[in-house]
Coordinates of C-alpha atoms in Angstrom, one line a residue:
M30 CA -90.2 -80.5 -55.9
D31 CA -88.1 -83.2 -53.9
F32 CA -87.2 -82.3 -50.2
R33 CA -84.7 -85.1 -49.6
D34 CA -82.0 -82.9 -51.5
T35 CA -80.6 -81.9 -48.5
K36 CA -80.4 -82.5 -44.4
F37 CA -80.5 -79.0 -43.4
L38 CA -83.1 -77.5 -44.8
F39 CA -84.1 -73.0 -44.3
F40 CA -87.3 -71.7 -44.5
T41 CA -87.3 -68.2 -44.9
G42 CA -89.8 -65.0 -45.7
K43 CA -91.8 -62.4 -44.4
G44 CA -94.4 -62.9 -40.9
G45 CA -97.7 -64.5 -42.0
V46 CA -96.9 -66.3 -45.0
G47 CA -96.9 -69.6 -44.2
K48 CA -93.3 -70.8 -43.2
T49 CA -94.2 -72.5 -40.3
S50 CA -96.4 -74.7 -41.7
L51 CA -94.9 -75.1 -44.5
S52 CA -91.4 -76.1 -42.8
S53 CA -93.9 -78.2 -40.3
A54 CA -95.3 -79.6 -43.5
V55 CA -92.4 -80.8 -45.0
A56 CA -91.0 -82.2 -41.6
V57 CA -94.0 -84.1 -41.0
Q58 CA -93.9 -85.2 -45.1
L59 CA -90.3 -86.8 -44.6
A60 CA -90.6 -88.0 -40.8
D61 CA -94.1 -90.4 -42.6
Q62 CA -91.2 -91.4 -45.2
G63 CA -89.4 -93.1 -41.9
Q64 CA -86.5 -90.4 -42.0
K65 CA -85.4 -89.1 -38.7
V66 CA -85.9 -85.5 -38.2
L67 CA -85.9 -82.6 -36.2
L68 CA -87.7 -79.8 -36.5
I69 CA -86.3 -75.7 -35.2
S70 CA -88.5 -72.7 -35.0
T71 CA -85.8 -69.8 -34.4
D72 CA -89.6 -67.7 -35.2
P73 CA -89.8 -65.2 -31.8
A74 CA -93.6 -65.8 -32.4
S75 CA -93.6 -70.0 -32.8
N76 CA -96.1 -71.5 -32.8
L77 CA -95.0 -75.1 -33.0
T78 CA -97.1 -76.1 -30.4
D79 CA -100.3 -75.4 -31.7
V80 CA -99.3 -76.5 -35.7
L81 CA -98.3 -79.2 -34.8
A82 CA -101.0 -80.3 -31.6
T83 CA -98.1 -81.1 -29.5
E84 CA -96.1 -78.9 -26.5
V85 CA -92.6 -78.2 -28.3
G86 CA -90.7 -77.7 -25.6
D87 CA -88.1 -74.7 -25.3
K88 CA -85.3 -76.5 -23.0
T89 CA -84.8 -79.7 -24.6
I90 CA -85.7 -82.0 -27.5
V91 CA -89.3 -83.7 -28.1
K92 CA -90.6 -86.3 -29.8
H93 CA -93.8 -85.8 -31.5
P94 CA -96.4 -88.5 -29.6
D95 CA -98.5 -89.7 -32.8
L96 CA -94.7 -89.5 -34.8
D97 CA -91.3 -90.5 -32.7
T98 CA -89.8 -89.7 -36.1
L99 CA -90.5 -86.6 -36.0
S100 CA -88.5 -84.3 -32.9
T101 CA -89.4 -80.5 -32.1
I102 CA -87.4 -78.0 -30.0
N103 CA -88.4 -73.9 -30.1
I104 CA -85.0 -71.7 -29.9
D105 CA -86.5 -68.6 -28.0
P106 CA -84.6 -65.4 -29.6
E107 CA -85.1 -63.2 -26.5
E108 CA -83.8 -65.4 -24.1
A109 CA -81.3 -66.8 -25.6
G110 CA -80.3 -63.4 -25.8
E111 CA -80.6 -62.8 -22.5
S112 CA -78.2 -65.7 -22.1
Y113 CA -76.0 -64.4 -24.5
K114 CA -75.8 -61.4 -22.9
N115 CA -75.1 -62.5 -19.3
R116 CA -72.1 -65.1 -20.4
A117 CA -70.7 -61.4 -22.7
I118 CA -71.0 -59.9 -19.4
S119 CA -69.6 -63.0 -16.8
S120 CA -66.0 -63.3 -20.0
L121 CA -64.8 -59.2 -19.5
G122 CA -63.7 -60.5 -15.9
M123 CA -63.3 -59.5 -12.6
L124 CA -61.6 -56.1 -13.4
A125 CA -64.3 -55.3 -15.6
T126 CA -66.0 -52.2 -13.9
P127 CA -69.3 -52.1 -13.1
T128 CA -69.9 -49.0 -15.2
Y129 CA -68.4 -50.6 -18.0
K130 CA -70.0 -53.9 -17.3
N131 CA -73.9 -51.8 -17.5
K132 CA -72.5 -49.8 -20.8
V133 CA -71.5 -53.6 -22.7
R134 CA -75.4 -55.2 -21.1
E135 CA -76.5 -51.7 -23.7
Q136 CA -74.9 -52.0 -25.9
L137 CA -76.0 -55.4 -26.1
S138 CA -79.7 -54.5 -26.3
G139 CA -80.9 -54.4 -29.8
A140 CA -82.2 -56.8 -32.1
C141 CA -78.4 -57.8 -33.3
T142 CA -77.5 -59.8 -30.5
V143 CA -80.6 -61.6 -30.3
E144 CA -80.2 -62.1 -33.9
I145 CA -76.3 -64.1 -33.5
A146 CA -77.7 -65.0 -29.6
S147 CA -80.5 -66.7 -32.5
F148 CA -77.4 -67.8 -34.2
D149 CA -75.6 -69.0 -32.1
E150 CA -77.8 -71.4 -30.6
F151 CA -78.8 -73.6 -33.7
T152 CA -75.2 -73.7 -35.1
R153 CA -75.0 -76.7 -32.4
F154 CA -77.9 -78.5 -34.3
I155 CA -75.6 -78.5 -37.7
S156 CA -71.8 -78.0 -35.9
G157 CA -72.0 -81.3 -34.2
E158 CA -72.7 -80.5 -30.7
A159 CA -76.4 -81.2 -30.4
N160 CA -75.4 -84.8 -32.5
P161 CA -77.1 -83.7 -35.2
E162 CA -75.9 -87.1 -36.6
D163 CA -79.0 -88.4 -35.3
Y164 CA -81.3 -86.8 -37.7
D165 CA -81.8 -88.2 -41.2
Y166 CA -82.8 -84.2 -41.8
I167 CA -82.4 -80.7 -39.6
V168 CA -85.4 -78.4 -40.5
F169 CA -85.5 -74.8 -39.6
D170 CA -88.4 -72.5 -39.2
T171 CA -86.8 -69.3 -39.8
A172 CA -83.3 -68.2 -42.0
P173 CA -80.5 -66.2 -40.0
T174 CA -80.5 -62.8 -41.2
G175 CA -78.0 -61.7 -44.1
H176 CA -76.9 -59.2 -41.2
T177 CA -75.6 -61.7 -39.3
L178 CA -73.9 -64.1 -41.7
R179 CA -72.1 -61.0 -43.1
L180 CA -71.5 -61.0 -39.7
L181 CA -69.6 -63.9 -39.4
E182 CA -67.7 -63.7 -42.2
L183 CA -65.8 -61.8 -40.8
P184 CA -64.3 -63.2 -38.2
D185 CA -60.2 -62.7 -38.1
A186 CA -61.4 -58.7 -37.3
W187 CA -62.7 -59.8 -33.5
N188 CA -59.7 -60.2 -31.5
D189 CA -58.1 -56.9 -31.3
F190 CA -61.4 -54.6 -32.3
L191 CA -64.1 -55.7 -29.9
D192 CA -61.1 -56.4 -26.8
H193 CA -61.1 -52.3 -27.8
N194 CA -63.2 -50.9 -29.2
E195 CA -65.6 -48.3 -27.0
G196 CA -68.0 -48.0 -29.4
A197 CA -71.3 -50.0 -29.8
S198 CA -71.3 -53.1 -30.5
C199 CA -74.1 -55.6 -31.3
I200 CA -72.4 -58.8 -30.9
G201 CA -70.4 -58.1 -27.1
P202 CA -67.1 -58.7 -26.2
S203 CA -64.2 -60.9 -27.8
T204 CA -63.9 -62.3 -24.8
A205 CA -66.8 -64.1 -24.8
L206 CA -66.9 -65.1 -28.7
K207 CA -62.8 -66.2 -29.4
S208 CA -64.6 -69.8 -28.1
N209 CA -66.9 -69.8 -31.4
H210 CA -65.3 -68.9 -34.1
K211 CA -64.1 -72.2 -35.2
R212 CA -68.1 -73.6 -35.2
Y213 CA -69.1 -70.0 -36.6
K214 CA -67.0 -70.6 -39.9
E215 CA -67.9 -74.5 -39.9
V216 CA -71.4 -73.7 -40.3
V217 CA -71.2 -71.1 -42.2
E218 CA -69.2 -73.0 -44.8
V219 CA -71.8 -75.9 -44.4
L220 CA -75.1 -73.5 -44.9
K221 CA -72.9 -72.4 -48.2
D222 CA -72.9 -76.2 -49.7
P223 CA -75.5 -76.7 -51.6
K224 CA -74.9 -80.4 -51.1
Q225 CA -75.6 -79.9 -47.7
T226 CA -77.8 -76.9 -47.5
T227 CA -81.5 -75.7 -48.7
F228 CA -82.9 -72.3 -48.4
Y229 CA -87.0 -72.1 -49.2
L230 CA -88.0 -68.2 -50.1
V231 CA -91.8 -68.7 -48.8
A232 CA -93.9 -66.2 -50.5
R233 CA -97.4 -65.1 -51.3
A234 CA -98.7 -63.6 -53.9
E235 CA -98.3 -60.3 -53.6
E236 CA -96.4 -57.7 -53.9
T237 CA -94.7 -56.7 -50.6
S238 CA -94.2 -61.2 -49.9
L239 CA -92.3 -61.4 -53.3
K240 CA -90.8 -58.5 -53.1
E241 CA -89.1 -59.6 -49.2
A242 CA -88.0 -62.8 -51.2
A243 CA -86.3 -61.6 -53.5
R244 CA -84.5 -59.3 -51.2
S245 CA -83.7 -61.9 -48.8
A246 CA -82.4 -64.4 -52.6
N247 CA -80.0 -61.5 -53.3
E248 CA -78.5 -61.3 -49.8
L249 CA -77.9 -65.1 -49.0
A250 CA -76.6 -65.0 -53.2
D251 CA -74.4 -62.4 -52.2
L252 CA -72.8 -64.5 -49.3
G253 CA -72.3 -67.6 -51.1
M254 CA -75.7 -69.4 -50.1
K255 CA -77.5 -70.1 -53.9
N256 CA -79.0 -73.2 -52.9
Q257 CA -82.4 -72.0 -52.9
R258 CA -86.0 -73.0 -53.7
L259 CA -89.4 -70.4 -53.9
L260 CA -92.6 -72.0 -52.0
L261 CA -95.7 -69.9 -53.2
N262 CA -98.3 -70.2 -50.8
G263 CA -101.8 -69.6 -50.1
I264 CA -103.1 -69.7 -53.9
Y265 CA -106.3 -69.5 -54.8
S266 CA -108.1 -71.5 -57.9
P267 CA -111.5 -71.0 -57.5
I268 CA -114.0 -73.7 -57.4
D269 CA -117.1 -71.9 -58.7
T270 CA -115.9 -70.6 -61.7
S271 CA -119.1 -68.1 -62.2
D272 CA -118.0 -66.8 -58.8
Q273 CA -116.7 -63.1 -60.1
Y274 CA -115.7 -62.4 -56.8
A275 CA -113.9 -65.1 -56.8
I276 CA -112.1 -64.8 -60.3
E277 CA -111.5 -61.5 -59.1
I278 CA -109.6 -62.8 -56.1
A279 CA -107.6 -65.3 -58.7
N280 CA -106.7 -62.4 -61.6
K281 CA -105.2 -60.0 -58.9
A282 CA -103.3 -62.5 -57.4
K283 CA -102.0 -63.9 -61.3
K284 CA -100.6 -60.7 -62.0
Q285 CA -98.6 -60.5 -59.1
L286 CA -97.2 -63.9 -59.7
D287 CA -96.4 -62.5 -64.3
N288 CA -94.5 -59.6 -62.8
I289 CA -92.8 -61.6 -60.2
P290 CA -89.5 -60.1 -59.1
L291 CA -86.3 -61.4 -61.8
D292 CA -84.4 -62.2 -59.0
L293 CA -87.5 -65.1 -58.2
A294 CA -87.9 -66.1 -61.6
H295 CA -84.9 -68.3 -62.4
L296 CA -85.6 -70.7 -58.8
P297 CA -86.7 -73.5 -59.0
K298 CA -90.7 -72.6 -57.2
E299 CA -94.2 -75.4 -56.2
E300 CA -97.6 -73.9 -55.4
F301 CA -99.4 -73.9 -53.0
A302 CA -103.0 -74.2 -52.9
L303 CA -105.1 -71.8 -50.4
L304 CA -106.8 -73.8 -48.3
P305 CA -110.0 -72.9 -46.4
Y306 CA -108.9 -74.2 -43.2
N307 CA -106.0 -73.6 -40.3
I308 CA -103.3 -75.9 -40.5
L309 CA -103.6 -76.9 -37.5
G310 CA -102.4 -81.2 -36.4
L311 CA -100.9 -83.6 -38.1
E312 CA -103.4 -84.7 -40.3
K313 CA -103.9 -80.7 -41.4
L314 CA -100.0 -80.7 -42.1
R315 CA -100.5 -83.9 -44.3
S316 CA -102.8 -82.4 -46.7
V317 CA -101.0 -80.1 -47.7
F318 CA -99.4 -82.0 -50.2
S319 CA -102.7 -84.4 -51.1
K320 CA -105.6 -82.9 -52.6
E321 CA -107.7 -85.6 -51.4
K322 CA -107.2 -85.3 -47.6
Q323 CA -107.7 -81.5 -48.9
Q324 CA -111.8 -82.6 -50.0
E325 CA -112.3 -85.1 -47.0
I326 CA -111.4 -81.8 -44.3
V327 CA -113.1 -80.0 -45.7
E328 CA -116.4 -81.8 -45.9
N329 CA -115.6 -82.6 -42.3
E330 CA -115.7 -79.4 -40.9
N331 CA -118.2 -77.6 -39.6
I332 CA -117.2 -74.7 -38.2
E333 CA -120.3 -71.9 -37.7
E334 CA -120.5 -68.5 -39.0
V335 CA -119.6 -65.7 -36.0
K336 CA -121.9 -62.5 -37.6
Q337 CA -119.1 -59.9 -37.9
S338 CA -122.0 -57.0 -37.7
N339 CA -121.0 -55.7 -34.4
T340 CA -117.1 -55.1 -36.3
P341 CA -116.5 -51.6 -36.7
A342 CA -115.7 -50.2 -40.3
F343 CA -112.7 -48.2 -41.1
N344 CA -114.9 -44.8 -40.9
D345 CA -115.7 -45.4 -37.3
L346 CA -111.8 -45.8 -36.4
V347 CA -111.2 -42.3 -38.3
D348 CA -114.6 -41.1 -35.9
D349 CA -112.9 -42.1 -33.2
L350 CA -109.3 -40.7 -34.1
E351 CA -111.2 -37.6 -35.4
K352 CA -112.1 -36.4 -32.1
D353 CA -109.0 -34.6 -29.9
G354 CA -109.1 -32.4 -33.1
H355 CA -105.1 -33.3 -32.8
G356 CA -102.5 -36.1 -31.8
L357 CA -99.9 -38.6 -33.0
I358 CA -100.9 -41.7 -34.2
M359 CA -99.3 -44.6 -34.8
T360 CA -99.9 -48.0 -37.2
M361 CA -97.5 -50.4 -35.4
G362 CA -97.4 -54.7 -36.3
K363 CA -95.8 -57.1 -38.6
G364 CA -94.8 -56.6 -41.9
G365 CA -96.6 -56.8 -44.7
V366 CA -100.3 -56.5 -42.7
G367 CA -101.1 -53.5 -44.1
K368 CA -99.0 -50.6 -41.7
T369 CA -99.1 -48.2 -44.6
I370 CA -102.1 -48.4 -46.1
T371 CA -103.9 -47.8 -43.1
A372 CA -101.4 -44.9 -42.4
S373 CA -102.3 -43.4 -45.7
A374 CA -105.6 -44.1 -45.5
I375 CA -106.1 -42.0 -41.7
A376 CA -104.2 -39.5 -42.6
I377 CA -105.9 -38.7 -45.9
A378 CA -108.9 -38.9 -44.3
L379 CA -108.7 -36.3 -41.6
A380 CA -107.0 -34.1 -44.0
K381 CA -110.2 -34.2 -46.0
R382 CA -112.4 -33.4 -43.3
G383 CA -110.3 -30.0 -43.0
H384 CA -107.5 -31.2 -40.4
L385 CA -103.5 -30.3 -40.7
V386 CA -102.3 -33.9 -41.0
T387 CA -98.6 -34.6 -41.4
L388 CA -97.8 -38.3 -42.9
T389 CA -94.6 -39.5 -42.5
T390 CA -92.9 -42.9 -41.7
T391 CA -89.7 -44.6 -40.4
D392 CA -90.8 -47.8 -42.1
P393 CA -87.2 -48.6 -44.7
A394 CA -89.2 -50.4 -47.2
A395 CA -92.5 -48.6 -47.0
H396 CA -93.6 -46.1 -49.7
L397 CA -96.1 -43.4 -48.7
K398 CA -96.7 -42.3 -52.4
D399 CA -97.1 -45.6 -53.6
Y400 CA -100.9 -45.4 -52.0
T401 CA -100.9 -41.3 -52.0
G402 CA -100.4 -41.4 -55.5
Q403 CA -103.8 -43.4 -55.7
I404 CA -105.9 -39.8 -54.6
V405 CA -106.0 -37.4 -57.4
D406 CA -106.6 -34.5 -55.0
L407 CA -104.6 -34.7 -52.2
P408 CA -106.5 -32.7 -49.8
E409 CA -103.9 -29.1 -49.2
T410 CA -103.9 -29.6 -45.2
L411 CA -102.2 -32.9 -45.9
K412 CA -98.7 -32.5 -45.7
V413 CA -96.9 -36.3 -46.8
E414 CA -92.8 -36.8 -45.9
R415 CA -90.6 -40.0 -45.4
I416 CA -87.4 -39.9 -42.7
D417 CA -85.3 -41.6 -44.9
P418 CA -83.4 -44.4 -43.1
K419 CA -80.4 -45.0 -45.7
A420 CA -79.3 -41.0 -45.9
E421 CA -79.3 -40.9 -41.6
T422 CA -77.7 -44.0 -41.7
E423 CA -74.7 -43.0 -43.8
I424 CA -74.3 -39.9 -42.4
Y425 CA -74.7 -41.9 -38.7
I426 CA -72.0 -44.8 -40.3
E427 CA -69.3 -41.9 -42.0
K428 CA -68.9 -40.0 -38.6
A429 CA -68.5 -43.3 -36.4
V430 CA -66.1 -44.3 -39.2
A431 CA -64.6 -41.5 -39.0
Q432 CA -63.9 -41.8 -34.6
R433 CA -63.4 -45.3 -34.0
G434 CA -61.6 -46.3 -36.9
V435 CA -57.9 -44.4 -36.0
G436 CA -55.5 -46.9 -36.2
K437 CA -57.6 -49.9 -37.4
T438 CA -56.7 -52.4 -40.1
E439 CA -58.6 -52.6 -43.7
D440 CA -60.7 -56.0 -41.8
Q441 CA -61.5 -54.4 -38.6
I442 CA -62.9 -50.6 -40.3
K443 CA -65.0 -53.0 -42.2
L444 CA -66.3 -54.7 -39.4
I445 CA -67.1 -51.8 -37.7
R446 CA -69.0 -50.1 -40.7
E447 CA -70.8 -54.2 -41.2
D448 CA -71.4 -53.9 -37.4
L449 CA -73.1 -50.2 -38.1
N450 CA -75.3 -51.1 -41.1
S451 CA -77.9 -52.7 -38.4
P452 CA -81.4 -52.0 -38.0
C453 CA -79.4 -51.0 -34.2
T454 CA -78.0 -48.6 -36.0
E455 CA -80.7 -47.1 -38.4
E456 CA -83.6 -47.0 -34.9
V457 CA -80.3 -44.6 -33.8
A458 CA -79.8 -42.8 -37.1
V459 CA -83.7 -42.0 -37.3
F460 CA -84.3 -41.1 -33.9
H461 CA -84.0 -37.3 -34.1
A462 CA -85.9 -36.6 -37.1
F463 CA -88.6 -39.3 -35.8
S464 CA -88.7 -36.8 -32.6
K465 CA -89.2 -33.9 -34.4
A466 CA -92.1 -35.2 -36.4
I467 CA -94.1 -35.9 -33.6
R468 CA -93.8 -32.9 -31.4
S469 CA -95.8 -31.0 -33.7
A470 CA -98.8 -33.8 -33.0
K471 CA -99.6 -30.9 -29.8
R472 CA -100.8 -28.5 -32.2
Q473 CA -102.0 -30.8 -35.7
F474 CA -102.4 -34.5 -36.4
V475 CA -99.3 -36.4 -37.3
V476 CA -99.6 -39.7 -38.7
V477 CA -96.4 -41.7 -38.5
D478 CA -96.2 -45.6 -40.4
T479 CA -93.7 -47.0 -38.2
A480 CA -91.5 -50.3 -39.0
P481 CA -91.8 -54.5 -38.7
T482 CA -92.5 -55.5 -35.0
G483 CA -89.0 -55.4 -34.1
H484 CA -87.6 -52.3 -35.9
T485 CA -90.7 -50.3 -33.6
L486 CA -89.1 -51.7 -30.4
L487 CA -85.8 -50.7 -30.9
L488 CA -86.7 -47.1 -31.9
L489 CA -89.1 -47.5 -28.8
D490 CA -86.1 -48.6 -26.3
T491 CA -83.9 -45.9 -27.7
T492 CA -86.2 -42.9 -27.5
G493 CA -86.4 -44.8 -23.7
S494 CA -82.8 -44.4 -23.3
Y495 CA -83.4 -40.6 -24.4
H496 CA -85.7 -40.0 -22.4
K497 CA -83.2 -40.9 -19.3
Q498 CA -80.6 -38.9 -20.6
V499 CA -82.4 -36.1 -20.9
V500 CA -83.9 -36.5 -17.0
K501 CA -80.2 -36.6 -16.2
Q502 CA -78.5 -33.9 -18.3
S503 CA -81.4 -30.6 -18.0
N504 CA -81.1 -28.9 -15.2
I505 CA -85.2 -28.9 -15.7
D506 CA -87.0 -30.5 -13.2
A507 CA -87.7 -33.9 -14.4
S508 CA -91.4 -33.7 -13.2
K509 CA -91.8 -30.8 -16.1
L510 CA -89.7 -32.5 -19.1
H511 CA -92.0 -34.3 -21.9
T512 CA -90.0 -36.3 -23.9
P513 CA -90.7 -38.3 -26.8
Y514 CA -91.2 -40.9 -25.1
Q515 CA -93.8 -39.9 -22.6
M516 CA -95.6 -38.6 -25.5
I517 CA -96.0 -41.9 -27.2
Q518 CA -96.9 -43.7 -23.2
D519 CA -99.1 -40.2 -22.9
Q520 CA -102.6 -41.2 -24.1
T521 CA -104.2 -37.8 -24.3
I522 CA -101.3 -37.2 -27.3
T523 CA -100.6 -40.9 -28.8
K524 CA -103.0 -43.8 -30.4
V525 CA -101.6 -46.9 -31.0
V526 CA -102.8 -48.8 -33.8
L527 CA -102.0 -52.3 -33.9
V528 CA -102.4 -53.6 -37.4
T529 CA -103.1 -57.0 -38.3
L530 CA -104.2 -59.7 -40.5
P531 CA -107.2 -62.8 -39.7
E532 CA -104.9 -65.1 -39.7
T533 CA -103.2 -67.1 -36.6
T534 CA -99.4 -65.7 -37.2
P535 CA -100.2 -62.1 -37.7
I536 CA -102.3 -62.6 -34.8
R537 CA -100.1 -63.8 -32.4
E538 CA -97.3 -61.4 -33.3
A539 CA -100.2 -58.5 -32.5
E540 CA -100.6 -59.8 -29.1
S541 CA -97.0 -60.5 -28.5
L542 CA -96.1 -56.5 -29.6
Q543 CA -99.2 -55.5 -27.7
D544 CA -97.5 -57.6 -24.5
D545 CA -94.1 -55.7 -25.1
L546 CA -96.0 -52.4 -25.4
K547 CA -97.6 -52.6 -22.3
R548 CA -93.8 -53.5 -20.1
A549 CA -93.1 -50.0 -21.2
G550 CA -96.2 -48.1 -20.2
I551 CA -97.4 -48.3 -23.8
I552 CA -101.5 -49.0 -24.2
P553 CA -102.4 -49.4 -28.0
Y554 CA -105.7 -47.2 -28.7
A555 CA -106.9 -49.9 -31.1
W556 CA -106.3 -53.4 -33.2
V557 CA -106.9 -53.1 -37.3
V558 CA -107.9 -56.4 -39.0
N559 CA -107.2 -55.5 -42.4
Q560 CA -108.0 -57.6 -45.1
S561 CA -111.0 -59.5 -43.9
L562 CA -113.0 -60.7 -46.1
P563 CA -116.6 -59.1 -46.2
T564 CA -119.5 -60.4 -44.7
G565 CA -121.9 -60.0 -47.6
D566 CA -122.8 -61.7 -50.1
E567 CA -120.3 -60.4 -52.2
F568 CA -119.1 -64.6 -53.3
Y569 CA -120.5 -67.8 -52.7
D570 CA -117.0 -69.7 -54.0
P571 CA -117.0 -72.7 -51.3
I572 CA -113.9 -72.3 -50.3
L573 CA -113.7 -67.7 -49.9
L574 CA -117.3 -68.7 -47.5
E575 CA -114.6 -71.2 -45.5
K576 CA -112.2 -69.1 -45.0
R577 CA -114.2 -66.2 -44.0
K578 CA -116.1 -68.4 -41.0
H579 CA -112.0 -69.6 -40.0
Q580 CA -111.8 -65.1 -40.2
Q581 CA -114.0 -64.5 -38.5
K582 CA -113.5 -66.4 -36.1
L583 CA -110.2 -65.0 -35.9
I584 CA -111.8 -61.9 -35.4
S585 CA -114.3 -62.3 -33.1
E586 CA -111.2 -64.2 -30.7
V587 CA -109.5 -60.4 -31.3
T588 CA -111.4 -58.5 -29.6
S589 CA -111.0 -60.5 -26.6
V590 CA -107.5 -60.2 -26.4
S591 CA -107.0 -56.7 -27.7
T592 CA -106.8 -54.0 -25.2
N593 CA -109.4 -51.5 -25.8
K594 CA -111.7 -51.3 -30.0
T595 CA -111.4 -53.5 -33.0
F596 CA -112.0 -52.4 -36.3
K597 CA -111.7 -54.3 -39.9
I598 CA -110.9 -53.3 -42.8
D599 CA -112.3 -55.6 -45.6
F600 CA -110.3 -57.1 -48.6
I601 CA -110.0 -54.5 -52.0
L602 CA -110.1 -55.9 -54.7
E603 CA -109.1 -52.7 -56.9
E604 CA -105.8 -52.1 -58.0
Q605 CA -106.5 -48.0 -56.3
I606 CA -106.6 -50.0 -52.9
M607 CA -107.5 -45.9 -51.2
S608 CA -109.8 -44.2 -53.9
Q609 CA -111.9 -47.8 -52.1
L610 CA -110.6 -46.3 -48.6
V611 CA -111.0 -42.6 -48.6

C-alpha cells in the first residue's frame, strides 16, 4: 500500500488497535524517504513520546532529534476544550450576567465540546494558519468523529440558533464560532477530497474492533469522505506450525477475517504482523515494514520472564466481591478491553453462588445476551436488563425539539437535532434509568457494564450535577441525602473494577481513567487485566513466548500503579468464552 497518495492522512480506530504505532511507522517511513512530515496526535491518551522515544511538545512543533525530516506535536483535547470554553465565555461580552456565563460553562462541559475544540485546533494544520505548506505530508493519529463533522456541516444555521438558544448546546455561543465558519467549511471540503485526504481505518482481527471500523467507515462515507483504506494490525502467523495452541489462536483470528463486515470487505487493505515486542523507537517503527528488521530485533531482545504466579485470577476476584453479600459493581474501561465479558462473568458467577443479581448495561454497543446466552442454564437468581440508550435518547430529543424548535427554520431545527444527537444527550437521557437500577444495590448485587471511558466520565459528571441539584432543591438535611453520585463514591456500597489489556495503550488509558475517577472522589476497587497469555506450558511458539514476556512485564507494572488489587483473565481460545470463565 502506497501511503504517498494524499497529503493528509488520518488514522482512526478503537483504543489499543495500534493507531499510534501504525501512524508513527508511516510517518517515519515517509520521513526516511526524504519527505517533510508532520505527525499530529489528538488522542487524549497519546503516547507519542513513548513510541517515538523523544519528547513530543503540547504547545509547539518539534523536530525529531534523530530524524530531522519528521516533526511532531500533541494536541491535548482536554486543554483544547478548556481554552475553547474560556474563549466562548469571553465572547459573551460585558452584558452577560455571571449566572448566564456559569450556565454556558456548564453546557460546554461534555465530550462534544472537547471534540469540537480538538477539531478547532487541528484545522489550523489544514487550512493554512499553521503553515501546512511547510510539509509534504501531515499525518493525524486519530480522526474527528462523525458527530463532530456533521455539526460542522451546518454552519449557516449557527448564527440565530446559538445567539438565542436557551437549551443545552455542546458547541457554544455563535459569537465564538462565526469567525471560524469559513475555515471549518474549507477544511471539511479538504477532508472530502480524495486527492487530498485518505482515512486509514485501523482494526484487529476481533469482532468488536472490526465492527467499530465498519461503523466509522459508514459514518465517514455518509459525509462524503470515501477515500478509505483498511489496516489490519496484529495478524498472527505461528512460526512453529506443530504448536496446536498457536494454530488455534491463528484460526480464531482467521475466522473473524473470513467474516469481515461487508462495509469493510470492498476497501483496499493491508495486514501487519503481530510483533512480539513493543513498538517503541525509530528502529522498531521501521521494522513494521521490514521482516528482516523484525527478525533482527527478536534475536537481539533479551527480556527476562516475570513470573505471574502471585497475580490472582478471576475466581479470586469473585471471592472478594462476594464478601459483603450485596452492592454495586461497575466495570469501566475503554472499548474493546472486555468490560461486557467481565461484567457478565461476575454476575453469572455470583448468581451461581446463590446471590440475587441484576446485570445491566449503559453501553450502547454492549450485547449482554451474546455472553449470558452462552450459559445453557442461567441461575434463576440472575436478572438481565439493558438500559436502551437509543430509545431513551429519542424520547428526550423529541421533547427537546418540541420545546426549542418553536419559531425556528428547518435548518435550525436540523441543527437542534444534531446538537442533541450526541454522547452528552445520551448520558443525560439514560441517567434516571441508571439511578433507579443502582438503588437496589443496598439489598442485592447490581452489576453495571458501563460505556467506554468518555461516556463513563460523562455519566459520572451527570450524577454529580444531579447530586448538587437534589441538595439545592430538597428540604431534607444534605447530610441525610444519599444520591446515586454518593453511592458511587461510597466504597462500602460500590466496587469499581477497571478492565484493561496487557498492552501499553490500554494500560495508559486505564491509568488516566483511574486519575479522573480519583478527582471525582471515586477510588477503583480493583484492576482486571484481560486476555493475558497463560503462564503455564500450553504453547511453545517463539512469537507467543516472547509476547508473554512483554505482557508479564506490563502486568507487573500494573500492580504498581493500580489503586488496590490486580486480577487477570487468561486468553480463552474457545468461542464459548463464558462457559470457560464461570
